Coordinates of C-alpha atoms in Angstrom, one line a residue:
X1 CA -29.3 -32.1 29.4
X2 CA -28.1 -29.1 27.8
X3 CA -30.8 -27.6 25.2
X4 CA -28.6 -27.2 21.8
X5 CA -28.9 -25.5 18.5
X6 CA -27.4 -27.0 15.6
X7 CA -26.9 -23.6 13.6
X8 CA -24.0 -22.8 17.0
X9 CA -22.3 -25.7 16.1
X10 CA -22.5 -25.0 12.0
X11 CA -21.1 -21.6 12.9
X12 CA -18.4 -22.7 14.6
X13 CA -16.9 -24.5 11.6
X14 CA -16.5 -20.8 9.8
X15 CA -14.3 -19.6 13.1
X16 CA -10.7 -19.8 13.3
X17 CA -9.3 -23.2 11.1
X18 CA -6.3 -24.1 9.3
X19 CA -5.3 -21.3 6.8
X20 CA -4.0 -23.4 4.5
X21 CA -7.1 -25.8 4.0
X22 CA -7.6 -26.1 0.6
X23 CA -11.1 -27.7 1.1
X24 CA -12.4 -25.4 2.8
X25 CA -15.6 -24.7 0.2
X26 CA -16.1 -28.6 0.2
X27 CA -16.2 -29.0 3.5
X28 CA -18.0 -26.2 4.6
X29 CA -20.7 -27.6 1.9
X30 CA -20.9 -30.6 3.5
X31 CA -21.6 -29.5 6.7
X32 CA -24.7 -27.2 5.2
X33 CA -26.1 -30.8 3.9
X34 CA -25.7 -32.7 6.9
X35 CA -27.1 -29.9 9.8
X36 CA -29.7 -28.6 6.9
X37 CA -28.4 -24.9 7.2
X38 CA -31.6 -23.4 5.3
X39 CA -30.8 -21.0 4.0
X40 CA -27.1 -21.3 3.6
X41 CA -24.7 -18.3 4.5
X42 CA -23.9 -17.0 1.2
X43 CA -22.8 -13.6 -0.6
X44 CA -23.6 -13.8 -4.5
X45 CA -20.5 -12.7 -6.1
X46 CA -21.2 -9.8 -7.8
X47 CA -19.2 -11.3 -10.9
X48 CA -20.5 -14.3 -11.1
X49 CA -24.0 -13.2 -13.1
X50 CA -21.5 -11.8 -15.8
X51 CA -19.0 -15.2 -15.9
X52 CA -22.6 -17.3 -16.1
X53 CA -23.5 -15.3 -18.6
X54 CA -20.5 -15.1 -20.6
X55 CA -20.2 -19.0 -21.2
X56 CA -24.1 -19.0 -21.8
X57 CA -23.1 -16.6 -24.9
X58 CA -22.9 -18.4 -28.4
X59 CA -19.0 -16.8 -28.6
X60 CA -18.1 -17.4 -25.0
X61 CA -14.8 -16.1 -23.8
X62 CA -12.1 -17.8 -21.3
X63 CA -12.3 -16.5 -17.5
X64 CA -9.4 -16.4 -15.0
X65 CA -10.5 -15.6 -11.5
X66 CA -7.5 -14.5 -9.3
X67 CA -7.4 -12.8 -5.6
X68 CA -5.9 -14.2 -2.3
X69 CA -7.7 -17.7 -0.3
X70 CA -11.0 -17.3 1.0
X71 CA -11.8 -14.8 -1.8
X72 CA -14.0 -17.1 -3.7
X73 CA -12.6 -18.8 -6.5
X74 CA -13.4 -22.2 -5.4
X75 CA -17.0 -20.9 -4.8
X76 CA -17.4 -19.5 -8.6
X77 CA -16.0 -22.3 -10.0
X78 CA -18.7 -24.9 -8.1
X79 CA -21.4 -22.3 -9.6
X80 CA -20.3 -22.8 -12.5
X81 CA -20.1 -25.9 -12.8
X82 CA -23.5 -26.5 -10.9
X83 CA -25.3 -24.1 -13.5
X84 CA -23.6 -26.4 -16.7
X85 CA -23.1 -30.2 -15.5
X86 CA -25.8 -32.6 -16.2
X87 CA -25.2 -34.1 -12.3
X88 CA -23.9 -31.0 -10.0
X89 CA -23.0 -33.5 -7.4
X90 CA -20.2 -34.9 -9.5
X91 CA -18.3 -31.7 -7.9
X92 CA -17.5 -33.5 -4.9
X93 CA -15.5 -35.9 -6.8
X94 CA -12.6 -33.3 -6.4
X95 CA -11.2 -33.3 -9.9
X96 CA -8.5 -30.9 -10.9
X97 CA -10.3 -30.2 -13.8
X98 CA -13.3 -30.8 -15.3
X99 CA -14.4 -30.4 -18.7
X100 CA -18.5 -29.3 -19.6
X101 CA -20.6 -29.1 -23.2
X102 CA -21.6 -25.8 -23.5
X103 CA -24.9 -25.7 -25.3
X104 CA -25.1 -22.4 -26.4
X105 CA -21.6 -22.4 -28.2
X106 CA -21.2 -25.8 -28.4
X107 CA -17.4 -25.7 -27.0
X108 CA -16.3 -27.5 -24.3
X109 CA -15.7 -25.7 -21.0
X110 CA -12.7 -27.2 -18.8
X111 CA -12.8 -25.8 -15.1
X112 CA -9.5 -25.6 -13.1
X113 CA -10.5 -24.9 -9.5
X114 CA -7.1 -24.4 -8.6
X115 CA -3.8 -24.1 -10.4
X116 CA -1.2 -24.7 -7.4
X117 CA -2.9 -28.2 -7.2
X118 CA -1.6 -28.7 -10.9
X119 CA 1.6 -30.7 -10.8
X120 CA 4.4 -29.6 -13.5
X121 CA 3.2 -32.1 -15.9
X122 CA -0.2 -31.2 -15.6
X123 CA 0.6 -27.3 -16.3
X124 CA 2.9 -28.1 -19.1
X125 CA -0.6 -30.3 -20.6
X126 CA -3.3 -27.5 -19.8
X127 CA -1.4 -24.5 -20.9
X128 CA -1.2 -25.2 -24.4
X129 CA -5.0 -25.2 -25.0
X130 CA -5.7 -22.0 -22.7
X131 CA -3.2 -20.0 -24.3
X132 CA -4.4 -21.2 -27.9
X133 CA -8.3 -20.5 -26.4
X134 CA -7.7 -16.8 -25.4
X135 CA -6.1 -15.9 -28.8
X136 CA -8.2 -17.7 -31.1
X137 CA -12.1 -17.2 -30.4
X138 CA -12.4 -20.4 -32.8
X139 CA -10.6 -22.6 -30.6
X140 CA -13.1 -25.4 -29.1
X141 CA -12.4 -25.2 -25.9
X142 CA -12.7 -22.5 -23.1
X143 CA -11.5 -22.1 -19.9
X144 CA -12.2 -20.8 -16.2
X145 CA -9.1 -20.4 -14.0
X146 CA -8.9 -20.2 -10.5
X147 CA -5.2 -19.3 -9.6
X148 CA -3.8 -16.4 -7.7
X149 CA -1.6 -13.9 -9.2
X150 CA 1.6 -15.2 -8.1
X151 CA 1.2 -18.5 -9.2
X152 CA -0.7 -17.7 -12.4
X153 CA 2.2 -15.3 -13.6
X154 CA 5.2 -18.2 -12.6
X155 CA 3.1 -21.0 -14.5
X156 CA 2.6 -18.6 -17.4
X157 CA 6.0 -17.2 -17.6
X158 CA 7.7 -20.5 -17.4
X159 CA 5.9 -21.9 -20.1
X160 CA 5.8 -18.9 -22.5
X161 CA 9.9 -18.4 -22.0
X162 CA 10.0 -22.3 -23.5
X163 CA 7.6 -21.6 -26.6
X164 CA 8.4 -18.7 -28.4
X165 CA 8.0 -14.6 -29.1
X166 CA 4.2 -14.8 -29.9
X167 CA 3.6 -17.0 -26.6
X168 CA 5.9 -14.6 -24.4
X169 CA 3.9 -11.5 -25.9
X170 CA 0.9 -13.3 -25.0
X171 CA 2.0 -13.2 -21.1
X172 CA 2.8 -9.5 -21.2
X173 CA -0.6 -9.1 -22.2
X174 CA -1.9 -11.3 -19.3
X175 CA 0.3 -9.5 -17.0
X176 CA -0.5 -6.1 -17.7
X177 CA -3.9 -7.4 -17.6
X178 CA -3.1 -8.0 -13.6
X179 CA -0.8 -4.8 -12.7
X180 CA -3.6 -2.1 -14.4
X181 CA -6.4 -4.2 -13.1
X182 CA -8.0 -4.4 -16.6
X183 CA -10.7 -7.0 -16.6
X184 CA -10.6 -7.3 -20.7
X185 CA -8.4 -6.8 -23.8
X186 CA -9.1 -6.3 -27.5
X187 CA -6.8 -8.8 -28.7
X188 CA -7.1 -11.6 -26.5
X189 CA -10.9 -14.2 -25.9
X190 CA -9.9 -13.2 -22.0
X191 CA -12.0 -11.8 -19.0
X192 CA -10.0 -11.6 -15.9
X193 CA -11.5 -11.0 -12.6
X194 CA -9.5 -9.9 -9.6
X195 CA -11.8 -11.0 -6.4
X196 CA -9.3 -8.9 -4.2
X197 CA -10.9 -6.2 -5.3
X198 CA -14.4 -6.3 -3.8
X199 CA -15.6 -4.2 -1.0
X200 CA -14.6 -5.7 2.4
X201 CA -16.9 -3.2 4.6
X202 CA -20.2 -4.1 2.5
X203 CA -19.9 -8.1 2.0
X204 CA -19.6 -8.2 6.0
X205 CA -22.3 -6.3 6.5
X206 CA -24.3 -8.5 4.9
X207 CA -22.6 -11.8 6.5
X208 CA -23.6 -10.3 9.8
X209 CA -27.0 -10.1 8.8
X210 CA -27.3 -13.4 7.5
X211 CA -25.8 -14.7 10.8
X212 CA -27.6 -12.8 13.3
X213 CA -30.9 -13.1 11.2
X214 CA -31.2 -16.5 10.6
X215 CA -34.5 -18.1 11.3
X216 CA -33.0 -21.4 12.9
X217 CA -32.3 -19.3 16.0
X218 CA -35.8 -20.4 16.5
X219 CA -34.1 -23.8 17.6
X220 CA -32.9 -21.9 20.7
X221 CA -36.3 -21.9 21.9
X222 CA -37.1 -23.9 25.2
X223 CA -33.3 -23.2 25.9
X224 CA -33.5 -22.6 29.9
X225 CA -31.9 -19.3 29.3
X226 CA -34.2 -17.9 27.2
X227 CA -37.0 -16.4 28.5
X228 CA -40.7 -16.8 27.3
X229 CA -40.2 -12.7 26.4
X230 CA -37.0 -12.9 24.8
X231 CA -35.0 -11.8 27.6
X232 CA -31.9 -13.7 27.5
X233 CA -29.0 -14.9 30.0
X234 CA -26.8 -16.8 27.1
X235 CA -23.9 -15.1 26.0
X236 CA -24.4 -16.3 22.3
X237 CA -27.8 -14.6 22.1
X238 CA -26.2 -11.5 24.0
X239 CA -23.3 -11.1 21.9
X240 CA -25.8 -11.7 18.5
X241 CA -28.0 -8.6 19.8
X242 CA -25.1 -6.3 20.2
X243 CA -24.5 -7.1 16.3
X244 CA -28.3 -6.7 15.7
X245 CA -29.5 -3.6 13.6
X246 CA -33.0 -4.4 15.0
X247 CA -34.7 -2.3 12.9
X248 CA -32.5 0.7 13.1
X249 CA -28.5 1.1 12.8
X250 CA -26.5 -1.2 15.0
X251 CA -23.4 0.9 15.9
X252 CA -21.8 -1.8 16.6
X253 CA -21.9 -3.1 12.9
X254 CA -21.6 0.6 12.0
X255 CA -17.7 1.0 13.5
X256 CA -16.9 -2.8 12.6
X257 CA -17.6 -1.4 9.0
X258 CA -15.7 1.6 9.3
X259 CA -12.6 -0.4 10.5
X260 CA -12.6 -2.8 7.3
X261 CA -13.0 0.4 5.1
X262 CA -10.2 1.9 7.0
X263 CA -8.1 -1.2 6.7
X264 CA -8.8 -1.2 3.1
X265 CA -7.5 2.6 2.7
X266 CA -4.2 1.1 3.9
X267 CA -4.2 -1.2 1.4
X268 CA -5.0 -4.5 3.8
X269 CA -7.2 -6.8 1.8
X270 CA -9.5 -9.4 4.0
X271 CA -11.4 -12.0 1.6
X272 CA -14.5 -13.5 2.4
X273 CA -13.4 -16.4 4.6
X274 CA -11.9 -13.8 7.0
X275 CA -14.8 -12.1 7.1
X276 CA -17.0 -15.0 8.0
X277 CA -14.1 -15.8 10.5
X278 CA -13.8 -12.4 12.1
X279 CA -18.1 -12.5 12.3
X280 CA -18.0 -16.0 14.0
X281 CA -15.3 -14.9 16.4
X282 CA -17.3 -12.1 17.7
X283 CA -20.4 -14.1 18.1
X284 CA -18.8 -17.2 19.9
X285 CA -15.5 -15.8 21.1
X286 CA -14.9 -17.7 24.4
X287 CA -11.8 -16.6 26.4
X288 CA -12.0 -18.9 29.0
X289 CA -11.1 -22.1 26.5
X290 CA -9.1 -19.9 24.1
X291 CA -11.7 -21.0 21.5
X292 CA -15.3 -20.9 20.5
X293 CA -18.5 -20.8 22.6
X294 CA -20.3 -24.4 22.2
X295 CA -23.9 -24.2 23.9
X296 CA -23.0 -26.2 26.7
X297 CA -19.8 -23.4 27.3
X298 CA -22.8 -20.6 26.9
X299 CA -24.8 -22.3 30.1
X300 CA -21.6 -22.6 31.8
X301 CA -20.6 -19.2 31.4
X302 CA -23.9 -17.8 32.5
X303 CA -24.8 -20.0 35.7
X304 CA -20.9 -18.6 36.7
X305 CA -21.8 -15.1 35.6
X306 CA -18.8 -14.7 33.7
X307 CA -19.5 -13.0 30.7
X308 CA -16.2 -10.6 30.8
X309 CA -14.8 -14.2 29.2
X310 CA -16.9 -13.6 26.2
X311 CA -16.6 -10.3 25.3
X312 CA -17.8 -9.6 21.5
X313 CA -15.8 -6.2 21.8
X314 CA -12.5 -7.7 22.6
X315 CA -13.3 -10.8 20.4
X316 CA -13.2 -8.2 17.6
X317 CA -9.3 -8.2 18.1
X318 CA -9.0 -12.0 18.8
X319 CA -8.8 -11.6 22.1
X320 CA -10.0 -15.3 23.2
X321 CA -7.4 -17.0 21.1
X322 CA -3.7 -17.4 22.1
X323 CA -1.3 -15.0 20.6
X324 CA 0.4 -17.3 18.7
X325 CA -2.8 -18.6 17.5
X326 CA -4.2 -15.1 16.5
X327 CA -1.2 -13.9 14.4
X328 CA -1.8 -16.7 11.9
X329 CA -5.2 -14.9 11.0
X330 CA -4.9 -11.6 8.8
X331 CA -8.5 -10.6 10.1
X332 CA -7.0 -10.0 13.6
X333 CA -3.7 -9.1 12.9
X334 CA -5.2 -6.1 10.7
X335 CA -7.6 -5.2 12.7
X336 CA -5.5 -5.2 15.8
X337 CA -3.0 -2.7 14.0
X338 CA -5.3 -0.1 14.8
X339 CA -4.4 -0.2 18.5
X340 CA -7.6 -0.1 20.0
X341 CA -7.6 -0.7 23.5
X342 CA -3.9 0.7 23.4
X343 CA -4.6 4.0 22.3
X344 CA -6.4 6.5 24.5
X345 CA -6.8 10.0 25.9
X346 CA -6.8 11.5 29.4
X347 CA -10.7 12.5 29.7
X348 CA -11.8 8.8 28.6
X349 CA -9.1 7.0 31.4
X350 CA -10.5 9.9 34.0
X351 CA -13.6 8.7 33.4
X352 CA -12.9 5.0 33.3
X353 CA -10.6 5.3 36.6
X354 CA -12.4 8.1 38.6
X355 CA -15.8 8.3 36.8
X356 CA -17.9 6.7 39.4
X357 CA -16.6 9.4 42.1
X358 CA -16.2 12.4 40.0
X359 CA -18.8 11.9 36.7
X360 CA -21.3 9.4 38.0
X361 CA -24.1 10.6 35.6
X362 CA -21.4 9.9 32.6
X363 CA -20.1 6.9 33.9
X364 CA -23.5 5.4 34.8
X365 CA -24.0 6.3 31.0
X366 CA -21.2 4.6 29.5
X367 CA -19.8 1.9 31.8
X368 CA -22.1 1.1 34.2
X369 CA -25.4 0.2 32.2
X370 CA -23.5 -2.3 30.5
X371 CA -24.5 -5.3 32.9
X372 CA -22.8 -8.1 30.9
X373 CA -19.4 -6.3 29.7
X374 CA -19.2 -3.0 31.1
X375 CA -19.3 -2.1 35.5
X376 CA -19.8 -5.6 36.6
X377 CA -16.9 -7.3 34.5
X378 CA -14.4 -4.0 35.0
X379 CA -15.4 -3.2 39.2
X380 CA -13.0 -5.9 41.0
X381 CA -10.0 -4.7 38.9
X382 CA -10.9 -1.1 39.6
X383 CA -11.3 -1.6 43.2
X384 CA -8.5 -3.3 43.8
X385 CA -6.3 -0.6 42.0
X386 CA -8.4 2.0 43.9
X387 CA -7.4 0.9 47.0
X388 CA -3.9 0.4 46.4
X389 CA -3.1 -3.3 45.3
X390 CA -0.5 -3.1 42.6
X391 CA 0.5 -6.9 42.8
X392 CA -2.0 -7.7 40.0
X393 CA -1.8 -4.6 38.3
X394 CA -0.8 -6.1 35.1
X395 CA -4.4 -8.0 35.3
X396 CA -6.2 -4.2 35.8
X397 CA -4.2 -2.6 32.8
X398 CA -5.9 -6.2 30.6
X399 CA -9.5 -5.0 31.9
X400 CA -8.6 -1.3 31.3
X401 CA -7.5 -2.1 27.5
X402 CA -11.1 -4.5 27.3
X403 CA -13.2 -1.3 28.4
X404 CA -11.3 0.9 25.9
X405 CA -12.3 -1.5 23.2
X406 CA -15.9 -1.7 24.4
X407 CA -16.4 2.1 24.3
X408 CA -14.9 2.3 20.9
X409 CA -17.7 0.7 19.2
X410 CA -20.3 1.5 21.4
X411 CA -19.1 5.4 21.6
X412 CA -21.6 7.7 19.2
X413 CA -19.2 9.7 16.6
X414 CA -21.1 13.3 18.0
X415 CA -20.9 12.7 21.3
X416 CA -18.4 14.3 24.2
X417 CA -16.2 11.7 24.5
X418 CA -14.1 10.8 21.1
X419 CA -14.1 6.8 19.5
X420 CA -11.2 7.4 17.6
X421 CA -8.9 8.8 20.0
X422 CA -9.0 5.5 21.5
X423 CA -7.1 4.4 17.8
X424 CA -3.9 5.4 16.6
X425 CA -5.5 6.8 13.7
X426 CA -7.1 9.6 15.4
X427 CA -8.2 11.3 12.3
X428 CA -10.1 8.4 10.9
X429 CA -13.8 10.0 11.4
X430 CA -12.5 12.8 9.1
X431 CA -10.6 10.6 6.6
X432 CA -14.2 8.8 6.5
X433 CA -15.8 12.4 5.9
X434 CA -13.5 13.6 3.4
X435 CA -14.4 10.1 1.3
X436 CA -18.1 10.4 1.4
X437 CA -17.8 14.7 0.6
X438 CA -16.1 14.1 -2.3
X439 CA -18.3 11.3 -3.4
X440 CA -20.9 13.8 -2.7
X441 CA -19.3 16.4 -4.8
X442 CA -19.9 18.6 -1.1
X443 CA -17.7 21.3 0.2
X444 CA -14.0 19.9 0.8
X445 CA -12.3 23.0 1.7
X446 CA -12.2 22.5 5.5
X447 CA -10.4 19.1 5.2
X448 CA -8.3 19.9 1.9
X449 CA -7.2 23.3 3.5
X450 CA -5.3 21.0 6.6
X451 CA -3.9 18.5 4.1
X452 CA -2.5 21.4 2.2
X453 CA -1.0 22.8 5.2
X454 CA 0.5 19.4 6.3
X455 CA 2.2 19.2 2.9
X456 CA 3.7 22.5 2.9
X457 CA 5.3 21.6 6.2
X458 CA 6.5 18.7 5.2
X459 CA 7.8 19.8 1.8
X460 CA 9.3 22.9 3.6
X461 CA 9.8 21.9 7.0
X462 CA 8.2 25.2 8.2
X463 CA 5.4 26.1 10.3
X464 CA 3.6 27.1 7.3
X465 CA -0.2 28.2 8.3
X466 CA -1.1 28.7 4.6
X467 CA -3.6 25.8 3.1
X468 CA -4.9 27.6 0.0
X469 CA -1.2 27.6 -1.7
X470 CA 1.0 24.6 -2.1
X471 CA 4.9 25.5 -1.8
X472 CA 7.2 23.2 -3.7
X473 CA 10.7 24.4 -2.1
X474 CA 14.4 22.5 -2.2
X475 CA 17.2 22.5 0.0
X476 CA 19.7 22.1 -2.7
X477 CA 22.1 19.5 -3.1
X478 CA 20.2 16.3 -3.4
X479 CA 16.9 17.9 -2.4
X480 CA 16.2 15.8 1.0
X481 CA 17.6 18.5 3.4
X482 CA 14.6 18.9 6.4
X483 CA 14.7 22.7 6.1
X484 CA 14.2 23.6 2.4
X485 CA 14.2 27.2 1.7
X486 CA 14.3 27.4 -2.1
X487 CA 11.1 27.9 -3.5
X488 CA 10.9 26.0 -6.4
X489 CA 7.0 26.6 -7.7
X490 CA 4.1 27.9 -5.9
X491 CA 0.7 26.4 -6.9
X492 CA -2.8 27.1 -6.3
X493 CA -4.8 24.6 -4.4
X494 CA -8.0 25.7 -6.7
X495 CA -9.0 24.9 -10.2
X496 CA -7.1 27.2 -12.7
X497 CA -7.1 27.9 -16.3
X498 CA -3.8 27.9 -17.4
X499 CA -1.6 27.2 -14.3
X500 CA -1.1 23.9 -13.0
X501 CA -2.9 23.7 -9.6
X502 CA -3.6 20.9 -7.1
X503 CA -6.4 18.9 -7.1
X504 CA -8.1 16.4 -4.4
X505 CA -9.9 13.3 -5.8
X506 CA -10.6 10.2 -5.0
X507 CA -8.7 7.0 -6.5
X508 CA -9.8 4.4 -9.1
X509 CA -11.3 2.5 -5.9
X510 CA -13.7 5.5 -5.3
X511 CA -13.1 5.6 -1.8
X512 CA -8.9 6.4 -1.1
X513 CA -8.0 10.4 -1.4
X514 CA -5.5 11.0 -3.9
X515 CA -3.8 14.8 -4.2
X516 CA -3.0 15.3 -8.1
X517 CA -1.2 18.0 -9.9
X518 CA -2.9 19.2 -12.9
X519 CA -1.3 21.1 -16.0
X520 CA -4.8 22.8 -17.2
X521 CA -2.9 23.8 -20.7
X522 CA -2.8 20.1 -22.0
X523 CA -5.4 19.2 -24.7
X524 CA -7.2 17.3 -22.4
X525 CA -5.6 18.3 -19.0
X526 CA -2.9 16.2 -17.9
X527 CA -1.8 14.7 -14.4
X528 CA 1.6 16.0 -14.1
X529 CA 1.9 13.5 -10.9
X530 CA -0.3 12.2 -8.0
X531 CA 0.1 9.6 -4.6
X532 CA -2.7 8.2 -3.2
X533 CA -3.4 9.3 0.8
X534 CA -3.5 6.0 2.5
X535 CA -4.8 6.2 6.2
X536 CA -1.7 6.5 7.2
X537 CA -0.5 9.3 4.9
X538 CA -3.7 10.7 5.8
X539 CA -3.3 11.1 9.6
X540 CA 0.5 12.0 8.9
X541 CA -1.0 15.1 7.6
X542 CA -3.2 16.1 9.5
X543 CA -1.1 15.7 12.5
X544 CA 1.6 18.0 11.4
X545 CA -1.0 20.5 10.1
X546 CA -2.3 20.5 14.1
X547 CA 1.4 20.5 15.2
X548 CA 1.6 17.3 16.9
X549 CA 3.6 13.8 15.7
X550 CA 4.6 10.8 17.2
X551 CA 8.1 9.8 15.9
X552 CA 6.2 6.5 14.8
X553 CA 4.4 8.0 12.1
X554 CA 7.4 10.3 11.0
X555 CA 9.8 8.4 9.0
X556 CA 8.1 6.4 6.1
X557 CA 5.3 8.9 5.2
X558 CA 7.9 11.4 5.1
X559 CA 10.2 9.5 2.6
X560 CA 7.0 9.2 0.8
X561 CA 6.0 12.6 0.4
X562 CA 9.3 13.9 -0.1
X563 CA 9.7 11.6 -3.0
X564 CA 6.5 12.9 -4.5
X565 CA 7.8 16.4 -4.1
X566 CA 11.0 16.1 -5.7
X567 CA 9.6 14.2 -8.4
X568 CA 6.8 17.5 -8.7
X569 CA 9.8 19.4 -9.1
X570 CA 11.5 17.6 -11.4
X571 CA 8.5 17.4 -14.1
X572 CA 7.2 21.3 -13.6
X573 CA 10.3 22.4 -14.4
X574 CA 10.4 20.7 -17.5
X575 CA 6.6 21.9 -18.2
X576 CA 6.9 25.8 -16.9
X577 CA 10.8 26.6 -16.2
X578 CA 11.8 29.5 -16.7
X579 CA 14.4 30.5 -19.4
X580 CA 17.6 30.9 -17.8
X581 CA 19.0 34.9 -18.3
X582 CA 22.5 35.5 -19.0
X583 CA 25.0 36.7 -16.5
X584 CA 22.3 35.9 -14.0
X585 CA 21.1 33.1 -11.7
X586 CA 17.3 33.9 -10.2
X587 CA 16.5 32.1 -6.6
X588 CA 13.5 32.5 -4.5
X589 CA 13.8 31.8 -1.1
X590 CA 10.9 31.0 1.3
X591 CA 10.7 32.3 5.0
X592 CA 7.6 32.4 7.5
X593 CA 6.8 34.7 9.6
X594 CA 5.5 35.1 13.3
X595 CA 2.2 34.2 12.2
X596 CA 2.7 31.5 10.1
X597 CA 2.5 33.2 6.6
X598 CA 5.3 32.3 4.2
X599 CA 7.2 34.9 3.1
X600 CA 8.9 34.4 -0.9
X601 CA 11.7 36.8 -1.5
X602 CA 13.3 36.9 -5.4
X603 CA 17.2 37.5 -5.4
X604 CA 19.2 37.8 -8.7
X605 CA 22.8 36.7 -8.4
X606 CA 24.7 38.6 -11.3
X607 CA 27.8 36.3 -12.4
X608 CA 30.8 36.7 -15.0
X609 CA 33.2 39.5 -15.2
X610 CA 33.6 41.8 -12.8

């Protein structure tokens, strides 16, 4: 009889499940109780202590929780209920709206665990009291409402439009809080928390730590796949070991965390539910069954030496699932967008294909040393390819892609082989370094000069090598021509006391770089305009600065930067435009010399009667 670990069975419930399951929190809680999972896997939400403290106070405010499915809105509601209810088990009844007395204030707390579950009639009964509570601190009720942004605004707008001018003003105030990401307003007794603003990378590392270090892995003791000295042939425990830090730093964890941070920089948010799904799929993914491993399946894979089916590095991208099912989950589609496995460079592919013969030491270090997911899993496909077998070329290409994915997660950043060359975003390491340097207030001149050079080449359509000044030029007409040779403004890339200049800093999320044009003459200095550099924008500028740009990157990024340039020209004309001279038109032309140095040239044209 196969030895089983109930903890493994429990983890499967976090894996790929129906994305529309509104009872997710309740089902997981039931499994925790049924299987005796102690301690449970959970992330203490950063907003929960403030919410609990608010409802304990003498003058509590209503709270609205927004965010995407899986961000933990229901979890917050349940924890608040358990804190203030006489019988926490009553939460299991599944009521849409529950009411609790608050001893600190004498008010009644009404909890709406999902606004989208309410019928139109139920919303019409709820909203008058809710709107009264957020507009009047003396209201006998306070509310905790969970809703996604769209549902919340649609419900409030419909009600406000039917209830007069004052109601609509309150709706506009709430809408403004959502748009500007404000938690409070002085004129409303309301705290609004967007749970989608939380850092997925930090939460992911905390989840991985709880899963791989959970004490119930001790239930594996006695399994025939686990030796007394800790060595194992079990693919589940092998994958667990790959994820563990083991007292130091796990490169696998670090690279996963970097991917999630970079996805955030491209405005892709992964909620807690997706992070749990991703963690479990890495650990338990099984390509042979297009599903997740059980202890029985794990034993079968070990006995047949079929570890290539349980590869954690491909499980990151959902390779164990059929494509149609994989596309249902944002965790996989977001990470697949990095192109890991499809992208490569000649150095790495030469190593993978010919390294056994012409670079044996490096091949043994990076491929041969991994007996489960490296050489042994790859060798049969490589041998057939090198011997001229072409009937199964598709299988060889898939095996090659899997090795690229494995190398992406195992190559160090400071080695001869560059892991980010296996991604669409080859400058991602530079993006991360730039963010760290901005945070630490360290020198950014090397990277900022590259970015300004990329901007200059984009703005002017010329191979300008200068990265110390920003040249804003136009092409006449609507200003959208590819070659822009009329120089409108010339801005320094270092701080100035009187003239506008370019500044690179961090956006409000303290992670995404932002390029700003600053007018120091304002009191205080003002931002003329700015543009967030998403990861795609950053990659575009670095590639342009280095003289290489594939067409797939060009169109949308180019349009974004062109719009930014035209806005800057218009606003700078208003701030510092020169007074016209009667009978004369002055222009500045810009050309580039053979060394890439910009050459401005003043042109004056007299107009009027001869």
